[in-house]
Coordinates of C-alpha atoms and ligand atoms in Angstrom, one line a residue:
X1 CA 105.9 121.3 71.2
X2 CA 106.1 120.6 75.0
X3 CA 109.7 119.7 75.9
X4 CA 110.2 116.1 76.9
X5 CA 111.6 114.8 80.2
X6 CA 113.0 111.4 80.7
X7 CA 114.3 109.6 83.8
X8 CA 115.0 106.1 84.8
X9 CA 115.3 104.0 87.9
X10 CA 116.7 100.5 88.5
X11 CA 114.5 97.8 89.9
X12 CA 117.4 96.5 91.9
X13 CA 115.8 97.0 95.3
X14 CA 113.1 99.0 97.1
X15 CA 112.6 102.7 96.2
X16 CA 114.3 104.5 99.0
X17 CA 114.2 108.0 100.4
X18 CA 117.5 108.9 98.6
X19 CA 115.8 108.1 95.2
X20 CA 112.7 109.9 96.3
X21 CA 114.4 113.1 97.5
X22 CA 117.1 113.1 94.9
X23 CA 115.0 112.3 91.8
X24 CA 111.4 110.9 92.1
X25 CA 110.1 113.9 94.0
X26 CA 111.1 116.0 91.0
X27 CA 109.4 113.6 88.6
X28 CA 106.2 114.1 90.4
X29 CA 106.6 117.9 90.6
X30 CA 107.2 118.3 86.9
X31 CA 105.2 115.5 85.3
X32 CA 102.5 117.9 84.1
X33 CA 104.8 120.6 83.0
X34 CA 106.7 118.4 80.5
X35 CA 105.9 115.5 78.2
X36 CA 107.1 113.0 80.8
X37 CA 108.6 109.5 80.2
X38 CA 109.6 107.5 83.2
X39 CA 111.3 104.1 82.9
X40 CA 112.1 101.2 85.2
X41 CA 115.4 100.2 83.8
X42 CA 115.6 96.4 84.2
X43 CA 118.3 96.1 81.5
X44 CA 120.5 98.2 83.7
X45 CA 119.8 96.1 86.8
X46 CA 121.1 92.9 85.1
X47 CA 124.7 94.4 84.8
X48 CA 125.3 93.0 88.3
X49 CA 124.5 89.5 89.6
X50 CA 120.8 89.0 90.2
X51 CA 118.0 86.4 90.5
X52 CA 115.4 86.3 87.7
X53 CA 112.4 85.8 90.1
X54 CA 113.6 88.7 92.3
X55 CA 114.0 91.0 89.3
X56 CA 110.4 90.3 88.3
X57 CA 109.0 91.0 91.7
X58 CA 111.2 94.1 92.2
X59 CA 110.2 95.6 88.8
X60 CA 106.5 95.2 89.8
X61 CA 107.2 96.6 93.3
X62 CA 109.1 99.6 91.8
X63 CA 106.0 100.4 89.6
X64 CA 103.8 100.3 92.7
X65 CA 106.2 102.5 94.6
X66 CA 106.4 105.1 91.8
X67 CA 102.7 105.3 91.5
X68 CA 102.4 105.6 95.2
X69 CA 105.0 108.3 95.3
X70 CA 102.7 110.3 93.0
X71 CA 103.5 109.4 89.3
X72 CA 100.2 109.8 87.5
X73 CA 99.9 107.4 84.5
X74 CA 97.1 109.7 83.1
X75 CA 99.7 112.4 82.4
X76 CA 103.1 110.6 82.4
X77 CA 104.3 107.5 80.6
X78 CA 105.6 104.8 83.0
X79 CA 107.0 101.7 81.5
X80 CA 109.6 98.9 81.8
X81 CA 112.7 99.3 79.7
X82 CA 112.9 95.6 78.4
X83 CA 109.4 96.0 77.0
X84 CA 110.7 98.5 74.4
X85 CA 113.5 96.8 72.4
X86 CA 114.6 100.0 70.7
X87 CA 116.6 100.9 73.9
X88 CA 119.2 98.1 73.3
X89 CA 119.2 98.7 69.6
X90 CA 120.1 102.3 70.0
X91 CA 122.6 101.4 72.7
X92 CA 124.4 99.1 70.2
X93 CA 124.6 102.0 67.7
X94 CA 126.0 104.4 70.4
X95 CA 128.5 101.7 71.5
X96 CA 130.1 102.0 68.1
X97 CA 130.8 105.7 68.5
X98 CA 131.9 105.8 72.2
X99 CA 135.6 105.6 73.1
X100 CA 136.5 102.9 75.6
X101 CA 138.6 105.3 77.7
X102 CA 135.6 107.5 78.4
X103 CA 133.7 104.6 79.8
X104 CA 136.6 103.4 81.9
X105 CA 136.8 106.8 83.5
X106 CA 133.3 106.8 84.9
X107 CA 133.3 106.9 88.7
X108 CA 130.3 104.6 89.2
X109 CA 131.9 102.0 87.0
X110 CA 135.1 102.1 89.0
X111 CA 133.1 101.8 92.3
X112 CA 130.9 99.0 91.2
X113 CA 133.7 97.1 89.5
X114 CA 135.7 97.2 92.7
X115 CA 132.8 95.4 94.5
X116 CA 132.7 92.5 92.0
X117 CA 134.9 89.5 91.3
X118 CA 134.2 89.5 87.6
X119 CA 133.1 92.6 85.7
X120 CA 130.8 92.3 82.7
X121 CA 131.1 94.4 79.6
X122 CA 127.5 95.4 80.3
X123 CA 128.6 97.2 83.5
X124 CA 131.2 99.2 81.5
X125 CA 128.6 100.0 78.8
X126 CA 125.9 101.0 81.3
X127 CA 126.2 104.8 80.5
X128 CA 125.9 104.0 76.8
X129 CA 122.6 102.3 77.4
X130 CA 121.6 105.3 79.6
X131 CA 122.4 107.7 76.7
X132 CA 120.2 105.5 74.5
X133 CA 117.4 105.6 77.1
X134 CA 117.4 109.4 77.1
X135 CA 118.1 110.2 73.5
X136 CA 115.6 107.6 72.2
X137 CA 112.9 110.0 73.5
X138 CA 115.0 113.1 72.4
X139 CA 114.5 114.3 76.0
X140 CA 115.8 117.7 76.9
X141 CA 115.5 117.5 80.7
X142 CA 116.6 114.6 82.9
X143 CA 115.7 114.9 86.6
X144 CA 118.4 112.9 88.5
X145 CA 120.5 112.9 91.7
X146 CA 124.0 114.2 91.7
X147 CA 125.5 110.7 91.2
X148 CA 124.1 110.7 87.7
X149 CA 125.6 114.0 86.5
X150 CA 128.7 112.4 85.1
X151 CA 126.7 109.8 83.2
X152 CA 124.5 112.6 81.8
X153 CA 127.6 114.4 80.6
X154 CA 128.5 111.2 78.7
X155 CA 125.0 111.2 77.2
X156 CA 125.6 114.8 76.0
X157 CA 128.9 113.8 74.5
X158 CA 127.2 110.9 72.7
X159 CA 124.6 113.3 71.3
X160 CA 127.3 115.7 70.1
X161 CA 129.4 112.9 68.6
X162 CA 126.5 111.3 66.8
X163 CA 125.2 114.7 65.5
X164 CA 128.7 115.6 64.3
X165 CA 129.1 112.3 62.4
X166 CA 125.6 111.7 61.0
X167 CA 123.4 114.8 61.1
X168 CA 123.7 117.9 58.8
X169 CA 125.8 120.6 60.5
X170 CA 123.0 123.1 60.6
X171 CA 120.3 120.6 61.9
X172 CA 121.5 118.5 64.9
X173 CA 119.2 115.6 65.4
X174 CA 119.7 115.0 69.1
X175 CA 119.5 117.7 71.7
X176 CA 121.9 117.7 74.5
X177 CA 119.9 116.7 77.6
X178 CA 120.2 118.9 80.8
X179 CA 120.2 117.5 84.3
X180 CA 117.6 118.8 86.7
X181 CA 118.8 118.5 90.3
X182 CA 116.7 118.8 93.5
X183 CA 118.0 120.8 96.6
X184 CA 118.7 117.4 98.2
X185 CA 120.8 116.1 95.4
X186 CA 122.8 113.6 97.4
X187 CA 121.4 111.7 100.4
X188 CA 123.9 109.7 102.5
X189 CA 123.1 106.2 103.8
X190 CA 122.2 105.9 107.5
X191 CA 125.7 104.5 108.1
X192 CA 127.0 108.0 107.2
X193 CA 129.7 106.3 105.0
X194 CA 128.4 106.4 101.4
X195 CA 125.5 107.6 99.4
X196 CA 122.2 105.9 100.2
X197 CA 122.0 103.2 97.5
X198 CA 119.9 100.1 96.9
X199 CA 123.1 98.1 96.2
X200 CA 124.7 99.1 99.5
X201 CA 121.9 98.1 101.9
X202 CA 122.0 101.4 103.8
X203 CA 118.6 102.6 102.8
X204 CA 115.2 103.6 104.3
X205 CA 112.5 102.2 101.9
X206 CA 109.7 104.5 100.9
X207 CA 107.2 101.7 101.8
X208 CA 108.9 100.3 104.9
X209 CA 106.6 99.9 108.0
X210 CA 107.0 102.7 110.6
X211 CA 108.6 100.4 113.2
X212 CA 111.3 99.4 110.7
X213 CA 112.0 103.0 109.8
X214 CA 112.4 103.9 113.4
X215 CA 114.6 100.8 114.0
X216 CA 116.9 102.0 111.3
X217 CA 116.8 105.6 112.4
X218 CA 117.6 104.9 116.1
X219 CA 121.2 103.7 115.6
X220 CA 121.9 106.0 112.6
X221 CA 125.2 107.8 112.6
X222 CA 125.1 111.5 113.7
X223 CA 127.8 114.1 114.3
X224 CA 130.8 111.9 114.9
X225 CA 132.3 114.4 117.4
X226 CA 129.3 114.4 119.6
X227 CA 130.1 111.6 121.9
X228 CA 128.3 112.4 125.2
X229 CA 124.8 113.7 125.6
X230 CA 126.1 116.9 127.0
X231 CA 128.5 117.6 124.1
X232 CA 127.3 120.4 121.8
X233 CA 126.8 119.2 118.2
X234 CA 127.5 120.7 114.8
X235 CA 124.3 120.2 112.7
X236 CA 126.1 120.9 109.4
X237 CA 128.1 117.7 109.6
X238 CA 125.2 115.5 110.8
X239 CA 123.4 113.3 108.3
X240 CA 120.3 113.4 110.4
X241 CA 120.2 117.2 110.2
X242 CA 120.3 117.0 106.4
X243 CA 117.3 114.7 106.5
X244 CA 115.5 117.2 108.7
X245 CA 116.0 119.7 106.0
X246 CA 114.3 117.3 103.5
X247 CA 111.4 116.3 105.7
X248 CA 110.6 119.1 108.1
X249 CA 109.5 122.7 107.7
X250 CA 112.1 125.4 108.0
X251 CA 111.0 126.5 111.5
X252 CA 111.5 122.9 112.9
X253 CA 114.9 122.7 111.1
X254 CA 116.0 125.9 112.8
X255 CA 114.8 124.7 116.2
X256 CA 116.7 121.4 115.6
X257 CA 119.9 123.3 114.9
X258 CA 119.6 125.4 118.1
X259 CA 118.9 122.4 120.3
X260 CA 121.8 120.5 118.8
X261 CA 124.4 123.3 119.1
X262 CA 123.3 123.9 122.8
X263 CA 123.2 120.2 123.6
X264 CA 119.6 120.9 124.6
X265 CA 118.5 117.7 122.8
X266 CA 120.2 114.4 122.6
X267 CA 120.6 112.8 119.2
X268 CA 117.7 110.4 120.0
X269 CA 115.3 113.4 120.7
X270 CA 116.4 114.9 117.4
X271 CA 115.7 111.6 115.6
X272 CA 112.2 111.4 117.1
X273 CA 111.4 114.8 115.6
X274 CA 112.8 113.6 112.3
X275 CA 110.7 110.5 112.4
X276 CA 107.6 112.5 112.9
X277 CA 108.5 114.6 109.8
X278 CA 109.2 111.5 107.7
X279 CA 105.9 110.0 108.7
X280 CA 104.0 113.0 107.4
X281 CA 105.5 112.3 104.0
X282 CA 105.5 108.5 104.1
X283 CA 102.0 107.8 105.5
X284 CA 100.1 108.9 102.4
X285 CA 102.6 107.1 100.2
X286 CA 102.0 103.8 102.1
X287 CA 98.3 104.3 101.9
X288 CA 98.4 104.8 98.1
X289 CA 100.5 101.7 97.7
X290 CA 97.9 99.7 99.7
X291 CA 95.2 101.0 97.4
X292 CA 97.1 100.0 94.2
X293 CA 97.8 96.5 95.6
X294 CA 94.1 96.1 96.3
X295 CA 93.3 96.7 92.6
X296 CA 94.1 93.6 90.6
X297 CA 95.5 94.1 87.1
X298 CA 96.2 97.7 87.7
X299 CA 100.0 97.6 87.4
X300 CA 99.9 95.4 84.3
X301 CA 97.4 97.9 82.7
X302 CA 99.6 100.9 83.5
X303 CA 102.8 99.2 82.3
X304 CA 101.3 97.8 79.1
X305 CA 99.9 101.2 78.2
X306 CA 103.2 102.9 79.1
X307 CA 105.2 100.6 76.9
X308 CA 102.9 101.1 73.9
X309 CA 103.2 104.9 74.2
X310 CA 106.9 104.8 74.7
X311 CA 107.5 102.4 71.8
X312 CA 105.6 104.7 69.4
X313 CA 108.1 107.5 70.1
X314 CA 111.1 105.1 70.2
X315 CA 110.3 103.6 66.8
X316 CA 110.1 107.0 65.2
X317 CA 113.5 108.0 66.5
X318 CA 115.2 104.8 65.6
X319 CA 113.7 104.9 62.1
X320 CA 115.3 108.3 61.5
X321 CA 118.6 107.3 63.1
X322 CA 118.9 104.2 61.0
X323 CA 118.1 106.1 57.9
X324 CA 120.7 108.7 58.6
X325 CA 123.3 106.0 59.3
X326 CA 122.6 104.1 56.1
X327 CA 121.1 101.2 58.0
X328 CA 117.9 101.1 55.9
X329 CA 118.9 98.9 53.0
X330 CA 117.1 96.0 54.6
X331 CA 113.4 96.3 55.5
X332 CA 112.7 98.7 58.4
X333 CA 110.3 97.4 61.0
Ligands
LIG401 P1 120.5 103.3 93.4 O1 121.8 104.0 93.5 O2 119.8 103.3 94.8 O3 120.5 102.0 92.8 P2 119.4 104.3 90.9 O4 120.8 104.2 90.3 O5 118.3 103.4 90.4 O6 119.5 104.2 92.5 O7 119.0 105.8 90.8 C1 117.6 106.3 90.6 C2 117.6 107.8 90.8 O8 117.8 108.1 92.2 C3 118.7 108.5 90.1 O9 118.2 109.7 89.5 C4 119.7 108.8 91.1 O10 120.5 109.9 90.8 C5 118.9 109.0 92.3 N1 119.6 108.7 93.6 C6 120.1 107.4 93.9 N2 120.6 107.4 95.1 C7 120.6 108.7 95.6 C8 121.0 109.4 96.8 N3 121.6 108.7 97.7 N4 120.7 110.7 96.9 C9 120.1 111.4 95.9 N5 119.7 110.8 94.8 C10 119.9 109.5 94.6

């Protein structure tokens, strides 16, 4: 059987170049190689304050962005998490075998909790729902950015713990999913302060108009020690240089490094060359997004088909899980 890959993304804001370079690019690259299941995780997005009308729009926009980025619904399953209720059902089951201490130790929880006045139990249990997302499809491979590696370790732990408790010792039911990282596993925000993230407002959107992209790039933080135009720079510590590596061919990247070290270019010259490289990637994505928008009913059709395909797999897994746990005395759906 073809191994299955699962990955999810929150509809909490626009798909940005961090998501694209860290994860979605990989989704596109491997979608034909694996049985691919990609999910817009709206149940994850509601663990922090949000507006219902915005969530609806953003979920739709995320679907458009993913298709524009190259996800092909003919070969991959693309769906919205809340359309497949088995996710929350399995998450409840996993909650009962997950120690509280393990959840409290998660870095992302600690970071997000700090930013909020009141912290919901949902925010704490977020990685349990994530374990359910992945294991529901018994996925072996999970293409994610570096920020998700700790969560994925928790998913592996959940799989081990559930197997040890409920599966026969010689026949583990869940496989331990493996992360698949890209070379650009962590993209920093243009402020150079923290990882690029939808919730931090330091992103460059995949579908942003070129003028807006340039307006963000222009003031972006570079090598902090390069103060005057004539100061030689250190490319390795510059966020813009890392973006060059993601968007420009090797030859250009080498040239950028030489110019930076010799103070041949100013930071603005360097950003212009980056902008050109970014546009080569972004123009076709914007064009595909415009085509999708021009085709009424297309998104609904893709998401409806995706949810049906995902649910068929999810039901099967949950049926076995409930049976093995003695949860089948009532009628199974
Ligand atoms: P965000 O942090 O922007 O809300 P998500 O949590 O929805 O993004 O993550 C979607 C995918 O994008 C995950 O696989 C995550 O690891 C990846 N990702 C998010 N931010 C970055 C980043 N700055 N660099 C690399 N990958 C990232």
